[in-house]
Short mmCIF file of C-alpha atoms in Angstrom, two decimals:
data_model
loop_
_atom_site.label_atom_id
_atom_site.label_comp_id
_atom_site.label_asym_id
_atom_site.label_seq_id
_atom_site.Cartn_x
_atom_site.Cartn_y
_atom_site.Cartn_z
CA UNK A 15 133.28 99.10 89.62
CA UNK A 16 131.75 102.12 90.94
CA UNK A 17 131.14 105.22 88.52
CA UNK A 18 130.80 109.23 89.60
CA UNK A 19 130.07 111.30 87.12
CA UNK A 20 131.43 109.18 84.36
CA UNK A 21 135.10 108.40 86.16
CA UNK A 22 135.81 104.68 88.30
CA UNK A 23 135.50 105.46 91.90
CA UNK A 24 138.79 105.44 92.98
CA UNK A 25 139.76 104.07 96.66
CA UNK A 26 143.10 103.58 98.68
CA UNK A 27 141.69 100.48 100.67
CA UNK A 28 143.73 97.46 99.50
CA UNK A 29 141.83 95.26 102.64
CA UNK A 30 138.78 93.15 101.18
CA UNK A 31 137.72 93.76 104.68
CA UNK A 32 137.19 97.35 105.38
CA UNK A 33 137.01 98.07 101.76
CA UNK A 34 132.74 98.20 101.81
CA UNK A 35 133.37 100.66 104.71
CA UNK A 36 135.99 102.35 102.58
CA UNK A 37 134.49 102.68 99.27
CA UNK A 38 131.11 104.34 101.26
CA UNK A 39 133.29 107.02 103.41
CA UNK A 40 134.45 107.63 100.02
CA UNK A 41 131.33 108.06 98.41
CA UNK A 42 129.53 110.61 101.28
CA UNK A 43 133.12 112.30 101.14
CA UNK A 44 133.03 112.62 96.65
CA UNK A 45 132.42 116.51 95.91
CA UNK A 46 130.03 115.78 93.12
CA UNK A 47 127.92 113.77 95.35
CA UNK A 48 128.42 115.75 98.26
CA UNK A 49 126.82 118.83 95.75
CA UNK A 50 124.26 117.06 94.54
CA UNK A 51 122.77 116.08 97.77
CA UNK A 52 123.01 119.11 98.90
CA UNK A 53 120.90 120.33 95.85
CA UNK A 54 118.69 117.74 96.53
CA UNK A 55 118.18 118.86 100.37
CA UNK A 56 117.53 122.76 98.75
CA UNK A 57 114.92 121.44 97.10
CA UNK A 58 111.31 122.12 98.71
CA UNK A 59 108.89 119.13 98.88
CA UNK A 60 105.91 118.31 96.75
CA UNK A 61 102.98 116.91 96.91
CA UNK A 62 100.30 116.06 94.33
CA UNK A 63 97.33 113.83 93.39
CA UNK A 64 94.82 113.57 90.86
CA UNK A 65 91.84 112.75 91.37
CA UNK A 66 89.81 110.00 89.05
CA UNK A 67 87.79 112.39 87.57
CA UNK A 68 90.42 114.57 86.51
CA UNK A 69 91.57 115.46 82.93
CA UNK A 70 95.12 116.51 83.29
CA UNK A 71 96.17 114.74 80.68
CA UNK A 72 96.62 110.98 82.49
CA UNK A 73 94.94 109.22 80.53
CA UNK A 74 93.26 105.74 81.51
CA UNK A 75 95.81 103.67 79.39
CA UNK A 76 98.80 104.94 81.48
CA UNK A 77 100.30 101.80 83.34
CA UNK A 78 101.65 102.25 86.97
CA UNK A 79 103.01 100.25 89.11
CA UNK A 80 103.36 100.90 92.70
CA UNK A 81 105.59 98.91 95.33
CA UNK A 82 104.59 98.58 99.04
CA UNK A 83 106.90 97.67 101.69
CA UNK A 84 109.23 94.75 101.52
CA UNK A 85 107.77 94.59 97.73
CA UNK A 86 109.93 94.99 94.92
CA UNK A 87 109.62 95.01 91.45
CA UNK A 88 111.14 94.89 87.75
CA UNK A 89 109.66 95.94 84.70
CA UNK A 90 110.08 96.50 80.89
CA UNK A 91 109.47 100.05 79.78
CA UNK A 92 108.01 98.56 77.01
CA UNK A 93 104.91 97.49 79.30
CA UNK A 94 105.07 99.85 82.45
CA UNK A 95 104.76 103.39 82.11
CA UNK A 96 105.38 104.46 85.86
CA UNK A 97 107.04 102.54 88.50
CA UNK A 98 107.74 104.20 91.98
CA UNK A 99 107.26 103.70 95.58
CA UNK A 100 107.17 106.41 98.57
CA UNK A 101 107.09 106.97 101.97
CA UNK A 102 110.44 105.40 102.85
CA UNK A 103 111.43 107.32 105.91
CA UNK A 104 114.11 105.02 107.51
CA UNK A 105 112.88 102.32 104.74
CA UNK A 106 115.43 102.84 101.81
CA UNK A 107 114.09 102.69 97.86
CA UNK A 108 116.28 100.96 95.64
CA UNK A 109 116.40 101.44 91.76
CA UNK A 110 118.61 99.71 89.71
CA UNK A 111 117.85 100.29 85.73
CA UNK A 112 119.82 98.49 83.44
CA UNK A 113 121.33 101.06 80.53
CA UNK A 114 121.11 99.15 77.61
CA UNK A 115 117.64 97.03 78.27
CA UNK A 116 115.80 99.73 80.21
CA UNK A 117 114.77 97.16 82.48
CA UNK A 118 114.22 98.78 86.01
CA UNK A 119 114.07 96.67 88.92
CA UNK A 120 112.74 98.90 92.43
CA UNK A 121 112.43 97.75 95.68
CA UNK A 122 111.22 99.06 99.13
CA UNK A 123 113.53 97.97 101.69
CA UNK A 124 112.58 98.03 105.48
CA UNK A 125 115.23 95.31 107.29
CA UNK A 126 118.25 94.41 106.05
CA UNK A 127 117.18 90.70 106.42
CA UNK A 128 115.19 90.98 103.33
CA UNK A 129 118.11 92.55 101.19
CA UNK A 130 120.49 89.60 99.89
CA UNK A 131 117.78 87.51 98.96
CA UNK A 132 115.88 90.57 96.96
CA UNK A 133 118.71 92.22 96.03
CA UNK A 134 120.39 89.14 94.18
CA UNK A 135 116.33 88.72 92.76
CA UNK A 136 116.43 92.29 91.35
CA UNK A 137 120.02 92.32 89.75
CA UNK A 138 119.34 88.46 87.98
CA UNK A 139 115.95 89.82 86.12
CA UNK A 140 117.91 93.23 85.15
CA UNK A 141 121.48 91.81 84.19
CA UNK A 142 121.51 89.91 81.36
CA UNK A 143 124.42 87.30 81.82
CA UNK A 144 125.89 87.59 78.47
CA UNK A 145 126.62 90.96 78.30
CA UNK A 146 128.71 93.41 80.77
CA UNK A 147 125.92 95.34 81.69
CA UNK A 148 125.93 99.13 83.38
CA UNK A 149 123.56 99.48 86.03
CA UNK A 150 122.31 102.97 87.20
CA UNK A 151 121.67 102.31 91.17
CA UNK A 152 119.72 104.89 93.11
CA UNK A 153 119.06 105.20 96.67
CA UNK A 154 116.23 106.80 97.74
CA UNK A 155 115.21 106.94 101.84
CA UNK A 156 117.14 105.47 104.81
CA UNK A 157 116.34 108.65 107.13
CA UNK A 158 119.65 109.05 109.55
CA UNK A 159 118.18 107.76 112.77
CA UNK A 160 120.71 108.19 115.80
CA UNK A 161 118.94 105.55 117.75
CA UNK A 162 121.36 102.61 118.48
CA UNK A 163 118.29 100.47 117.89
CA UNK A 164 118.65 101.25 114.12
CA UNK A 165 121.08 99.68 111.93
CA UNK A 166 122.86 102.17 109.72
CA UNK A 167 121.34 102.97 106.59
CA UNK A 168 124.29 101.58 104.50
CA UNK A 169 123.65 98.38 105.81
CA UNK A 170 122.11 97.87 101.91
CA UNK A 171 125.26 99.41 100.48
CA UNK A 172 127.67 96.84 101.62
CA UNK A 173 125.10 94.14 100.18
CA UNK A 174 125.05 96.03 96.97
CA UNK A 175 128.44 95.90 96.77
CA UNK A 176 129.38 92.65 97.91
CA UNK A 177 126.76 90.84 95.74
CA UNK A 178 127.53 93.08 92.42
CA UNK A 179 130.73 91.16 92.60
CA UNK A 180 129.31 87.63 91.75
CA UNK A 181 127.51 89.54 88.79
CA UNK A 182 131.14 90.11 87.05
CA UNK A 183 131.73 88.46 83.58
#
């Protein structure tokens, strides 16, 4: 089940087929998405570093961890301070953070031959089997290319979706 702003997504697809496709029109067409991605694109970019000699306040006990591409990640937030990735142009970032653990599992996707076998990695360190966990998922990347070379960006979507369904209790 799919949440916006705190309410089940609601679809009228009743064909296990075209429902992926379905369920995502649905989601680019939601007005509270639709405004906050907007919101999102208002927003100017930034850009910052520090430098090793710098006192800003980072201190040297901070723990980071960064993910390259076709890396991915989970951690405790007991043990990692910072977890992140960037530069994913037409590469897509995938965070999925488990509510009630904190566990956060991210990923830096660049082919969608690398997503069922990562994606069903990230979701069994971050789901606990026992419980009926809620998952925050965030998307992060998958610049709209128009060349027909590219395959769309919601190729991970429809993976998502498809696998979170073997995750059900």
């Amino acid at each position: 089940m799919i949440f916006v702003a705190g309410a089940p997504l609601s679809t009228d697809s009743s064909s296990s087929c075209s429902q992926g496709h379905d369920i995502l029109t649905d989601l680019m067409k939601h007005p509270v998405l639709v405004s906050a991605s907007s919101s999102l694109n208002d927003v100017a970019e930034r850009k910052f570093s520090v430098s090793k000699d710098s006192s800003s306040g980072i201190s040297r006990h901070n723990r980071w961890v960064y993910i390259f591409q076709r890396e991915y990640a989970t951690v405790d937030p007991a043990l990692v301070d910072v977890v992140g990735t960037d530069e994913a142009t037409t590469c897509v970032g995938l965070v999925i953070r488990n509510q009630n653990s904190g566990m956060t599992s991210v990923a830096h996707l660049d082919s969608p031959d690398v997503v069922d076998i990562g994606l069903a990695q990230m979701l069994a360190f971050v789901v606990n089997q026992s419980s009926d966990a809620m998952l925050d998922v965030h998307l992060i990347g998958g610049f709209d290319d128009a060349s027909p070379e590219v395959r769309p960006r919601s190729f991970l979507f429809f993976d998502f979706h498809r696998d979170s369904e073997s995750f059900r209790g």
